[in-house]
Coordinates of C-alpha atoms and ligand atoms in Angstrom, one line a residue:
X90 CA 0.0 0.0 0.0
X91 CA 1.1 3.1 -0.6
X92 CA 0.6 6.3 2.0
X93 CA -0.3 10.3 0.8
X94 CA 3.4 10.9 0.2
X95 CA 4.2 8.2 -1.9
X96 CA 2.7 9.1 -4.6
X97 CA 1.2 5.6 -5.3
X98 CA 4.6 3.7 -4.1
X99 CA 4.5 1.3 -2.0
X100 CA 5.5 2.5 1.6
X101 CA 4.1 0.3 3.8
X102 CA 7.3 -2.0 3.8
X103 CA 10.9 -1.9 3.4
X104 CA 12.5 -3.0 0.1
X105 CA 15.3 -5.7 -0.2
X106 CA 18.9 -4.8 0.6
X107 CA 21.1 -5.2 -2.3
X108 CA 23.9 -4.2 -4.3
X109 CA 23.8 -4.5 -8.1
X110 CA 27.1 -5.0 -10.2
X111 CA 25.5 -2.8 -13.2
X112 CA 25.8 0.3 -11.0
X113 CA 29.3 -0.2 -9.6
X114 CA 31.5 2.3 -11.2
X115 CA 33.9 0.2 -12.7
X116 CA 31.6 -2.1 -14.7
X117 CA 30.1 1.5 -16.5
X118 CA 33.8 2.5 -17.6
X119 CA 33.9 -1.0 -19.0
X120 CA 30.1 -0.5 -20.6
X121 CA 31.2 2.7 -21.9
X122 CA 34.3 1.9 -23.3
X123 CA 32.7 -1.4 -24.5
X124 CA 30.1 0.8 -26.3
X125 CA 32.8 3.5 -27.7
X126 CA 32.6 6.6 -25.8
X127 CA 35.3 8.0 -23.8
X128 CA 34.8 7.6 -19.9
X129 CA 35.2 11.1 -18.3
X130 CA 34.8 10.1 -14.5
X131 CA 38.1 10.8 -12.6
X132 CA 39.6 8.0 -10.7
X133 CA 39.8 10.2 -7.3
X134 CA 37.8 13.0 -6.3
X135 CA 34.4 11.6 -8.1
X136 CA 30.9 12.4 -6.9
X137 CA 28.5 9.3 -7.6
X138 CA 24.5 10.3 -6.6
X139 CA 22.1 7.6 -6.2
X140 CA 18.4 8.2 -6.4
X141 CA 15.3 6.0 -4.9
X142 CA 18.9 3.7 -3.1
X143 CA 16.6 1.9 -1.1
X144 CA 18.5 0.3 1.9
X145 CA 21.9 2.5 0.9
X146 CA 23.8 -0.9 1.4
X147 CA 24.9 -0.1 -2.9
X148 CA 25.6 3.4 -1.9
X149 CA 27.6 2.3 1.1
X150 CA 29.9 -0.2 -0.5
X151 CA 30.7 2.3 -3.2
X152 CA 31.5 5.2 -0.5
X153 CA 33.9 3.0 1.6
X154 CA 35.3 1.4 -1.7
X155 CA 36.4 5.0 -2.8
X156 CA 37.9 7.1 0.1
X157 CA 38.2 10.1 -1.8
X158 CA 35.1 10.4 -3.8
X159 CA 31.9 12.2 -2.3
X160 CA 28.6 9.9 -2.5
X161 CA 25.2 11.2 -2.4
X162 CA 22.2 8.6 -2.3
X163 CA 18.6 9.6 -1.5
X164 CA 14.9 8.2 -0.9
X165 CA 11.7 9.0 0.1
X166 CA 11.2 6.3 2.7
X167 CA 12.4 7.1 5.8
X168 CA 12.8 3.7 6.9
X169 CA 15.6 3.3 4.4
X170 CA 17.5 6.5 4.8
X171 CA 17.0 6.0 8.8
X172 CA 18.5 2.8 8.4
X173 CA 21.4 3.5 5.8
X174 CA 23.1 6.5 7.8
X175 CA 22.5 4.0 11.4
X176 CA 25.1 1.6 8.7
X177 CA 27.1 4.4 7.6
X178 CA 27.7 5.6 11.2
X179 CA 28.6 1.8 12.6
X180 CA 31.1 1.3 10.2
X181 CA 32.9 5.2 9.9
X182 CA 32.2 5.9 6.4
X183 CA 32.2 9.5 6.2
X184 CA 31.9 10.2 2.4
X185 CA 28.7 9.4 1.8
X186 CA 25.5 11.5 2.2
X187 CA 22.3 9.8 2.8
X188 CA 18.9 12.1 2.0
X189 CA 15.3 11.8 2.8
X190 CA 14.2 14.0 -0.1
X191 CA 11.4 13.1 -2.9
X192 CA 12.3 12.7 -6.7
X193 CA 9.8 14.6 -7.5
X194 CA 10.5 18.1 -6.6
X195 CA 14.1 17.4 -5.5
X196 CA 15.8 19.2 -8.3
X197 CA 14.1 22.9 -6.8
X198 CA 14.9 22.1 -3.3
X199 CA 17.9 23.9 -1.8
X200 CA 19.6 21.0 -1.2
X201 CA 19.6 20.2 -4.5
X202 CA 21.7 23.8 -4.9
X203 CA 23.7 22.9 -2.6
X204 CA 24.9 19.7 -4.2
X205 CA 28.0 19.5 -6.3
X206 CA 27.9 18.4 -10.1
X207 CA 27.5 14.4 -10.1
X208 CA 29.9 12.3 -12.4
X209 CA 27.8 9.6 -11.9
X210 CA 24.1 9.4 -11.0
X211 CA 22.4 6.1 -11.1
X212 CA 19.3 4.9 -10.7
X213 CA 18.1 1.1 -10.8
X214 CA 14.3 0.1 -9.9
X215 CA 13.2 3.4 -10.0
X216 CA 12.2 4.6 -13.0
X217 CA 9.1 2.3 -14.6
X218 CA 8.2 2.0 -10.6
X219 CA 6.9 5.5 -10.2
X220 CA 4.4 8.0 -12.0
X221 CA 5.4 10.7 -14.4
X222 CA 5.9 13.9 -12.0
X223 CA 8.6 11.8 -10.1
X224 CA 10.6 11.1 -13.7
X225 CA 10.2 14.4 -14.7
X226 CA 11.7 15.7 -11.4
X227 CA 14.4 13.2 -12.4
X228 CA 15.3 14.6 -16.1
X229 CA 15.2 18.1 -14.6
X230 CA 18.1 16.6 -11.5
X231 CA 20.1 15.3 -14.3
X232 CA 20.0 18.2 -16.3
X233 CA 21.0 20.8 -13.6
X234 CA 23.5 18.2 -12.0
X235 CA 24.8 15.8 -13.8
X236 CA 27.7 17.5 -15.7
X237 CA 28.8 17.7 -18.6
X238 CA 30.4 14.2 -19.9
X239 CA 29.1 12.5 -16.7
X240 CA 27.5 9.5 -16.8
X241 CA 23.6 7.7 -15.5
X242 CA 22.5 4.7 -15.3
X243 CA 18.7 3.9 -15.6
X244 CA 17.3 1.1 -15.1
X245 CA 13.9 -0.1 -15.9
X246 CA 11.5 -3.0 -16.9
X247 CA 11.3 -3.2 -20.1
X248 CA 8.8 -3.5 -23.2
X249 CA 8.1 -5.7 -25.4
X250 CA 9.5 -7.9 -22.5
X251 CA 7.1 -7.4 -20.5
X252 CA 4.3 -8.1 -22.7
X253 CA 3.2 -10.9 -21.9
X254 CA 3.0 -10.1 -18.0
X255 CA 1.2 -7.3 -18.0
X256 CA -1.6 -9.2 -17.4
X257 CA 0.3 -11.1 -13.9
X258 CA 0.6 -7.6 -12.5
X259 CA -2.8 -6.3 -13.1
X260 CA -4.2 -9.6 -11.9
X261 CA -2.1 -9.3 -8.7
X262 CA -2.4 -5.8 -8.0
X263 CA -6.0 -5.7 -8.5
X264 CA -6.5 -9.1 -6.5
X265 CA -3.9 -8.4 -3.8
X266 CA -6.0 -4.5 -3.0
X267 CA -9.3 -6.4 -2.3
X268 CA -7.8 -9.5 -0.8
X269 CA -5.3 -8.2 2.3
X270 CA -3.6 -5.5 3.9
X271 CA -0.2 -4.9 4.3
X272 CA 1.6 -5.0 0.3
X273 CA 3.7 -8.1 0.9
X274 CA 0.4 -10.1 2.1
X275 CA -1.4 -8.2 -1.2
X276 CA 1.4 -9.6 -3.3
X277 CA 1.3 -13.1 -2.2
X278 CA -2.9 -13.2 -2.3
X279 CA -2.6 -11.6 -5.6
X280 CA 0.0 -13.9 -6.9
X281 CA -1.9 -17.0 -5.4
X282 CA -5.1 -16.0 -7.4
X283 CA -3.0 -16.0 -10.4
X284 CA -2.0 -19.7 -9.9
X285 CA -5.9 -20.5 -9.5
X286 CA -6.9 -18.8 -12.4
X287 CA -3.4 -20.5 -14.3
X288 CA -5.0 -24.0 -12.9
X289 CA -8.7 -23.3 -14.4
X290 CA -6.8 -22.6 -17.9
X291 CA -7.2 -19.3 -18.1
X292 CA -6.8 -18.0 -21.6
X293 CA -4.6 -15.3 -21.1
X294 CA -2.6 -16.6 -19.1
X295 CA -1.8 -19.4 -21.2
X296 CA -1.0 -17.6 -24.1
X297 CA 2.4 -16.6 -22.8
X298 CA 3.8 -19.5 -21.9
X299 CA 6.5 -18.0 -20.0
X300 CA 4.0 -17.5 -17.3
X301 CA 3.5 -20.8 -16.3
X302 CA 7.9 -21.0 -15.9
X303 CA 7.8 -18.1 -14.1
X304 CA 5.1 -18.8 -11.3
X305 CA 7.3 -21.3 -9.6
X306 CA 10.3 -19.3 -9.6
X307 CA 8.1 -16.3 -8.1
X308 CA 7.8 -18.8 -5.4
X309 CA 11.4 -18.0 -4.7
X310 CA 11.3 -14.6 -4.6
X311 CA 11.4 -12.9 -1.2
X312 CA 7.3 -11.1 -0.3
X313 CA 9.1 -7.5 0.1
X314 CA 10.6 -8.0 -3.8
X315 CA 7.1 -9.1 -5.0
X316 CA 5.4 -6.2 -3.0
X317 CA 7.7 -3.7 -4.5
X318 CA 7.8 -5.1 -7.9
X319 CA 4.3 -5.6 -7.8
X320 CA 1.9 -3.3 -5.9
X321 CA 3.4 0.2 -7.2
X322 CA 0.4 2.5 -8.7
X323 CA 2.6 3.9 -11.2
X324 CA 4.3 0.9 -12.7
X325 CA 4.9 1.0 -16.4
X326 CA 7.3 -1.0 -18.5
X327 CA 8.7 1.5 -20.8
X328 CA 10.1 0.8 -24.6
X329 CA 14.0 1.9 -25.0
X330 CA 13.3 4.6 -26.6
X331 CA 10.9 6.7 -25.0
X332 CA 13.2 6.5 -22.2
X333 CA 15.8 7.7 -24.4
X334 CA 13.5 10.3 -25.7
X335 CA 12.9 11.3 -21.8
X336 CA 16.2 11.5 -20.9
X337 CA 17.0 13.6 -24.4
X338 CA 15.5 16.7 -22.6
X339 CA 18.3 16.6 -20.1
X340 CA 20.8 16.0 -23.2
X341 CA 21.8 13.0 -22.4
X342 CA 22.7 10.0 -25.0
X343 CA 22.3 6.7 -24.9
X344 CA 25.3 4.9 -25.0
X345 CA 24.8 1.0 -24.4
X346 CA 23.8 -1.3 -21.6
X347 CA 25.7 -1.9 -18.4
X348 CA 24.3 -5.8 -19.1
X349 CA 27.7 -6.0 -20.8
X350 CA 27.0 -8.9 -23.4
X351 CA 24.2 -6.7 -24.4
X352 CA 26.6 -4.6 -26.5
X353 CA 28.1 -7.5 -28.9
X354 CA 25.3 -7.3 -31.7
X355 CA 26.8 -10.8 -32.5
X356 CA 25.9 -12.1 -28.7
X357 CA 22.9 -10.7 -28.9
X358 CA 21.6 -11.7 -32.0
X359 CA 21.7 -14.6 -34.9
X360 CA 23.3 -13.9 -38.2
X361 CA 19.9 -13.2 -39.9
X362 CA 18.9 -11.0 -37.3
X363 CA 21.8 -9.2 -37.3
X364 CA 21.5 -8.4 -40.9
X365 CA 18.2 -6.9 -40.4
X366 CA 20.1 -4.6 -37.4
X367 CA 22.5 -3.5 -39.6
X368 CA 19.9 -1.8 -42.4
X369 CA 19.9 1.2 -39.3
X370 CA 22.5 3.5 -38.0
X371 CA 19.7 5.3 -35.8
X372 CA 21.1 3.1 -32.7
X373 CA 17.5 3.3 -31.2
X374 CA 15.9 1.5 -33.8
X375 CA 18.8 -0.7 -33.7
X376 CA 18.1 -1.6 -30.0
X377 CA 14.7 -1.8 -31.2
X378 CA 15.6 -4.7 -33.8
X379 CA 17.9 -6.4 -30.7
X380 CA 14.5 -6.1 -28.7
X381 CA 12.7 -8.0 -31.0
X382 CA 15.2 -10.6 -31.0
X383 CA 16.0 -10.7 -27.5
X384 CA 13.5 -9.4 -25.9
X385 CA 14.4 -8.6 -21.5
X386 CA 12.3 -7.5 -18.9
X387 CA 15.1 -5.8 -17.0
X388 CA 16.8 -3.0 -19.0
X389 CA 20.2 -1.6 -17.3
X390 CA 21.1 1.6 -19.8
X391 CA 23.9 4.0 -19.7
X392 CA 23.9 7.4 -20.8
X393 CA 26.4 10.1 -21.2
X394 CA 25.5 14.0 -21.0
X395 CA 27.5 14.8 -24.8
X396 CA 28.7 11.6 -25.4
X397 CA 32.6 11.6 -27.4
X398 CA 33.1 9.0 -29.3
X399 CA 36.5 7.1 -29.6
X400 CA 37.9 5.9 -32.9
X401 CA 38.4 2.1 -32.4
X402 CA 42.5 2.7 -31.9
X403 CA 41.2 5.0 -29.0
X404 CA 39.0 2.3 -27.8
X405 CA 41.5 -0.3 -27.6
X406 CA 44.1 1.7 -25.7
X407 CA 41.5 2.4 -23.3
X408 CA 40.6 -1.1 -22.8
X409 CA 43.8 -2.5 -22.9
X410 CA 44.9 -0.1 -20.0
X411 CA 42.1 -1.5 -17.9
X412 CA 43.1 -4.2 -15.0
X413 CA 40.9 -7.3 -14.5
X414 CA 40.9 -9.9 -11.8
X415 CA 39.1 -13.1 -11.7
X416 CA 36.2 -13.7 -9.1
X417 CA 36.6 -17.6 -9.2
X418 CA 39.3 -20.1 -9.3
X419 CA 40.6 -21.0 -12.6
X420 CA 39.3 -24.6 -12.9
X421 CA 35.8 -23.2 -12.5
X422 CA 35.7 -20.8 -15.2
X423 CA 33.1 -22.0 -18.1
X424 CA 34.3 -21.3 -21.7
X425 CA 31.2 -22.3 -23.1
X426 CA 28.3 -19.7 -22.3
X427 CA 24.9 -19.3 -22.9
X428 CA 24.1 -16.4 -24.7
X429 CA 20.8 -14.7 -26.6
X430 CA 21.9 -16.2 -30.0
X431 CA 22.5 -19.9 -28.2
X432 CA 25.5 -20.8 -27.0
X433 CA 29.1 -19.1 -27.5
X434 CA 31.9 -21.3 -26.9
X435 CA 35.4 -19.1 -25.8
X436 CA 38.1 -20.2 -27.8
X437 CA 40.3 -22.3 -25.6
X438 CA 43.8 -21.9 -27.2
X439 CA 43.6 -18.4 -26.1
X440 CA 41.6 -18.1 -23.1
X441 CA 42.8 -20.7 -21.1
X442 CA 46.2 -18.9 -21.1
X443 CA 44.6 -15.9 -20.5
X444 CA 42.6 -17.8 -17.0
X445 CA 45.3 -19.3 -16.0
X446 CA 47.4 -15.8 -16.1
X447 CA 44.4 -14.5 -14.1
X448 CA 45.0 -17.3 -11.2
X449 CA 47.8 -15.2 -10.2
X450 CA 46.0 -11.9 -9.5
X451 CA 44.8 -8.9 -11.5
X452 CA 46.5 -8.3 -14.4
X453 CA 46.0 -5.6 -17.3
X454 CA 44.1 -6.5 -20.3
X455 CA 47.1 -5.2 -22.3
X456 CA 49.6 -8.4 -21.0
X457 CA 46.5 -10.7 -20.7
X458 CA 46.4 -10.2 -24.6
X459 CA 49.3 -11.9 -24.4
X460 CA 49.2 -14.1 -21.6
X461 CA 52.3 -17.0 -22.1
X462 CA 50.6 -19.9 -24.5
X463 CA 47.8 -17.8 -25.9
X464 CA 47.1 -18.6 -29.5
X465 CA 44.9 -15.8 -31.0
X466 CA 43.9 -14.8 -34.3
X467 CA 43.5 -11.3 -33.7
X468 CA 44.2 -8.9 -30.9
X469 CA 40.8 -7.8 -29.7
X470 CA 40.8 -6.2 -26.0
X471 CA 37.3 -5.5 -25.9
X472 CA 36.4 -9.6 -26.5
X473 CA 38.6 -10.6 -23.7
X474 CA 37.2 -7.9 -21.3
X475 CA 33.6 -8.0 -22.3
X476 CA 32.9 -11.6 -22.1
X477 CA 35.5 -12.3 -19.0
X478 CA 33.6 -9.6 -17.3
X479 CA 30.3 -10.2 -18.7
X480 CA 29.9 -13.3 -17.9
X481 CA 30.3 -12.5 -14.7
X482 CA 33.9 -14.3 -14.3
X483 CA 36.0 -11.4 -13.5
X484 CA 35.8 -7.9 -12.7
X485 CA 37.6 -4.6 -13.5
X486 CA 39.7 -3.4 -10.9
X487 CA 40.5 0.4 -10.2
X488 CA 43.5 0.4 -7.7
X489 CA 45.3 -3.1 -8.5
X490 CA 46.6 -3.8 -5.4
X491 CA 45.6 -1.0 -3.0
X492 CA 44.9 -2.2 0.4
X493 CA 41.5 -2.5 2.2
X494 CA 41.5 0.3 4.9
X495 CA 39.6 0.2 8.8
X496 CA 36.9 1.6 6.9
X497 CA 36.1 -1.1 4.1
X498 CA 36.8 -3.9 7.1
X499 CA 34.1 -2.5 9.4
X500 CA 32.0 -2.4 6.5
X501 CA 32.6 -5.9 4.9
X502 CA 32.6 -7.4 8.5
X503 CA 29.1 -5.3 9.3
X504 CA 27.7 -6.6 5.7
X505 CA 28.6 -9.9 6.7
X506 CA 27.0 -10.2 10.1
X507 CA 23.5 -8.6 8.7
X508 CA 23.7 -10.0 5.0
X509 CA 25.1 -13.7 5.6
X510 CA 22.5 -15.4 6.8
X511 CA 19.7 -18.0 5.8
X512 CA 17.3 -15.4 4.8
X513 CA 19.4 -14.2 2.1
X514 CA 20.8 -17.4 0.8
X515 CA 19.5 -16.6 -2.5
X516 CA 20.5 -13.4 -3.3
X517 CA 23.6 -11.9 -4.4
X518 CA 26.0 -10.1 -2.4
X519 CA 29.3 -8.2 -1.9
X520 CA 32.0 -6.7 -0.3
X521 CA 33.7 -3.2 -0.7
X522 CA 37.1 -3.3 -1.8
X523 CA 39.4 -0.2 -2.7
X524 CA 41.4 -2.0 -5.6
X525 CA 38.3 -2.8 -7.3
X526 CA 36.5 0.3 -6.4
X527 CA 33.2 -0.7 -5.7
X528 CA 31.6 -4.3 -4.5
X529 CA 33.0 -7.5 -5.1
X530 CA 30.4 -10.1 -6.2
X531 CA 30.0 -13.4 -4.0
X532 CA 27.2 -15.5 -2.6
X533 CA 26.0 -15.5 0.7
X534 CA 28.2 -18.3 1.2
X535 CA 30.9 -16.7 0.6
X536 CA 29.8 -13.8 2.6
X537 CA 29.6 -15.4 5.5
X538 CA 33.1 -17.4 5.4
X539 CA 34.4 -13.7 4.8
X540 CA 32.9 -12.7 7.5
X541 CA 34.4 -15.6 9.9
X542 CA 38.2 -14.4 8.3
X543 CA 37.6 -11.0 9.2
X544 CA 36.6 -12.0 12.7
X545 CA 39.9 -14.3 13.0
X546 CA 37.4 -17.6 13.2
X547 CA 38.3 -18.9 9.5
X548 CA 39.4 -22.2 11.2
X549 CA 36.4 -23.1 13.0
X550 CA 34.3 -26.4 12.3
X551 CA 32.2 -26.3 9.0
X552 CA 29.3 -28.3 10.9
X553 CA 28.7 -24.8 13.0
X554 CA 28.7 -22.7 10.3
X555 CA 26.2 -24.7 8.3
X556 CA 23.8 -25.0 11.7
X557 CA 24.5 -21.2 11.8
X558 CA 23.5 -20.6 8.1
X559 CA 21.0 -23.8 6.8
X560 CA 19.7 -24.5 10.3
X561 CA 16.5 -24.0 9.7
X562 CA 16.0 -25.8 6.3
X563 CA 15.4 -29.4 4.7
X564 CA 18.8 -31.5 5.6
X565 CA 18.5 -31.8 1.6
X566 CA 19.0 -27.9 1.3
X567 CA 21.1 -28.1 4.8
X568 CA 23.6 -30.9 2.1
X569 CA 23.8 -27.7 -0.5
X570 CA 25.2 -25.0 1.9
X571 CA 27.3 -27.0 3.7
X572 CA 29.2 -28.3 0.4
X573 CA 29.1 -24.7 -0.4
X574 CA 30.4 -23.3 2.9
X575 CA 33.2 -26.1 2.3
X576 CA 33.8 -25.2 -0.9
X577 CA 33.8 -21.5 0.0
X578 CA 36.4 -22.2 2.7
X579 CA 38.9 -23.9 0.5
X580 CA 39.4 -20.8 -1.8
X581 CA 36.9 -17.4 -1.3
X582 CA 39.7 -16.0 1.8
X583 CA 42.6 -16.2 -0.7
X584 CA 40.5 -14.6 -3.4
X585 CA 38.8 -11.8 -1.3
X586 CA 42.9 -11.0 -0.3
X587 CA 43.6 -10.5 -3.6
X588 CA 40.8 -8.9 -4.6
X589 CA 41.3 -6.1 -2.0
X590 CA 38.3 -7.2 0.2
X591 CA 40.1 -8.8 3.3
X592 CA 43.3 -8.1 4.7
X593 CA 46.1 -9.9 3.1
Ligands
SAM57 C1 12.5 -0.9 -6.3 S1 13.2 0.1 -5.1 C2 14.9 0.0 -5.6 C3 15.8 0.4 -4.5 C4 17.3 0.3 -4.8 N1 17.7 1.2 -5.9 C5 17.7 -1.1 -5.1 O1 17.7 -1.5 -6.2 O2 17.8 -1.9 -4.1 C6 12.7 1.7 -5.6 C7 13.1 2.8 -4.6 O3 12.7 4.1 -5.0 C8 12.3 4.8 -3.9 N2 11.3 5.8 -4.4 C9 10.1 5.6 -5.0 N3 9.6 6.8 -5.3 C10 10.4 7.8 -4.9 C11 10.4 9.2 -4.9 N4 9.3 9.9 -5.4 N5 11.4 9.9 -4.4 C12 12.5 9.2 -3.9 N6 12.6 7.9 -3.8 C13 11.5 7.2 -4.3 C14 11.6 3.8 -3.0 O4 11.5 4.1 -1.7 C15 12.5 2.6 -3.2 O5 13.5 2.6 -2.2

């Protein structure tokens, strides 16, 4: 349910705490580099602004993972800011701002004045979640603040992805307001009707037929996702380019997707379709054609404000100055990936060379390139960082090597404690690290071992942890984390150490 201020957003519950790889800083250079345009952000001194951040925990790694930048996050639920700067306050971080402020008139308020330009201003979940005063307030916050050559990130659900479920989330809203209360219970009711109506072979619901896949998974999902994803008033998936056309009024261009496999046309699409993409220049009808194709219900774009566009010898340099380091061990890195035109299969006389180089730490793309035993046909840095990273095998790194400070360990050991536990088994999470500047993607697994090596306790037995974090579910379940906890153990302390996220 939503109350007078929120406009028709839920407020009656807190969202999810999270932090999103597509908004860490280093993944956009990589998008925009990936997509061509030159990356103005300075490595020190940056000002990153996230608005609707929810819990702040995104805003929060990124602060502690940056020392000298100044970070700027801001919501309208007072449950999320009052909770964010409680975080910000346990662990020290002083660089980041947290404000209780509404999207919607924002951009007039004097604090808005008194803010600095923003290199960065992100925004994920917000956009197709609220009504149309609260995205105009956020085109006129990124034209008086985001400056010139600076960078957003929007995300937003996404047509014609969402076609076919348009009719799950009128059906659940609509159900969920006249069966209960509070927006989680709504959600579930709402959600539960659509399984009844699924079972009597409903027609419209069974002419998607990715509806009956995704019920069961929505099973999975946790109530406070479904109520936020769900019960807004305002929610409207939104087609590429009327966002673009939006965000055109605070001169901003689209530059590609922060989803990075998203920008390799021949990823994305099948020969044929690609030849249909390549009739247009205009790159909004060309995401159009790649929509068709492809079609996803989660859209992560990037924009510049006056994008400059590199030659491709520009681009290369750029990317081959960029460090990457590996976020599992080498023997569990898949070649073969599934992509939207089928499957891709790396070619293995050059990238196991490459993997094996990465074993040792972060390394810059320009040596990997060359990595001892690497056969290659052709030099091509954007390849090796797009689908290393993209795939979500490795990660850029901003300060190879830089050490984790009393700041980043109060934080990771804090994000541990609250984040590593059998609620959030499913989700992702991460530490803040200063050499990768921004979070470093594990799962909750993971998380917790972390935690138990930051608190000195790395050597103590498994069958505690996995009572600590599976306690409560089927032994089957209980079987999973504690292989994973054992597995985590073996090589996740190492990692994280060389990654910049635990002491070495
Ligand atoms: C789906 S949540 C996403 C939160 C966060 N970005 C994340 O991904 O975890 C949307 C957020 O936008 C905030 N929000 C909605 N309308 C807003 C408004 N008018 N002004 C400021 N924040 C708003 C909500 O409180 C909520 O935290």
């Amino acid at each position: 349910m939503s109350s007078a201020w929120g406009q028709g957003y839920v407020t009656d519950i807190d969202y999810d705490p999270g932090v999103y790889r597509e908004q860490m800083p280093t993944q956009l250079k990589l998008a925009c580099l990936l997509s061509g345009v030159h990356w103005d952000v300075p490595d020190e001194g940056a000002h990153y602004v996230e608005l609707g951040c929810g819990q702040g925990i995104g805003a929060l790694v990124v602060a502690a993972s940056n020392p000298s930048w100044r970070v700027t996050a801001l919501d309208f639920a007072p449950g999320h800011i009052a909770g964010a700067r409680a975080l910000a306050r346990e662990a020290g971080i002083a660089n980041v701002t947290f404000l209780e402020a509404d999207l919607a008139t924002f951009a007039e308020s004097p604090a808005a004045a008194a803010l600095p330009e923003a290199d960065i201003v992100t925004a994920h979940g917000v956009w197709s979640w609220v009504g149309e005063p609260v995205k105009q307030g956020i085109v006129r916050l990124l034209r008086s603040k985001l400056r010139a050559g600076g960078v957003a990130h929007v995300s937003y659900n996404a047509l014609p992805g969402w076609q076919g479920m348009l009719l799950v989330q009128r059906l659940v809203r609509e159900a969920g307001l006249r069966l209960a209360g509070r927006s989680d219970r709504q959600a579930a009711a709402g959600l539960s009707l659509v399984r009844d109506l699924l079972g009597a072979e409903a027609g419209g619901l069974l002419s998607d037929k990715r509806i009956a896949a995704w019920l069961p998974e929505a099973a999975k999902l946790s109530a406070t996702y479904l109520a936020h994803e769900f019960m807004n008033g305002h929610w409207a998936p939104c087609w590429q380019a009327e966002v673009a056309s939006d965000l055109a009024a605070a001169q901003l261009d689209f530059v590609g997707t922060s989803t990075l496999l998203e920008n390799f046309p021949e990823l994305a699409m099948t020969g044929p379709q690609r030849a249909v993409y390549e009739r247009f220049d205009d790159p909004l009808m060309r995401e159009l054609v790649k929509e068709s194709c492809n079609p996803r219900t989660l859209r992560h774009d990037l924009y510049v404000r006056g994008a400059r566009r590199m030659s491709a010898a520009q681009r290369d340099a750029a990317l081959r100055g960029l460090w990457l380091a590996l976020l599992t061990t080498p023997d569990r890195v898949r070649l073969e990936v599934d992509v939207a035109a089928g499957k891709a299969e790396m070619a293995r006389a050059f990238y196991e060379p490459v993997v094996r180089m990465m074993g040792d730490g972060p390394a810059q793309v320009a040596d990997l390139l060359h990595a001892p035993g690497a056969v290659s046909e052709r030099e091509n840095p954007a390849e090796l960082a797009g689908l290393m990273v993209g795939t979500r095998q490795a990660m850029v790194i901003a300060r190879p090597g830089a050490a984790p400070d009393a700041t980043v360990l109060r934080l990771n050991a804090l994000l541990a404690r609250h984040f590593g536990v059998t609620a959030m088994l499913n989700r992702g999470q991460s530490m803040a690290s200063i050499a990768a500047g921004g979070g470093v993607p594990m799962t909750t697994a993971e998380l917790f071992v972390a935690g138990r090596a930051l608190a000195g306790a790395a050597d103590e037995r498994i069958e505690g942890w996995t009572e600590a974090l599976a306690g409560p579910l089927e032994p089957s379940d209980q079987e999973k984390v504690a292989a994973a906890l054992a597995e985590a153990r073996a090589d996740t302390p190492a990692r994280l150490r060389r990654l910049g996220a635990l002491p070495s």
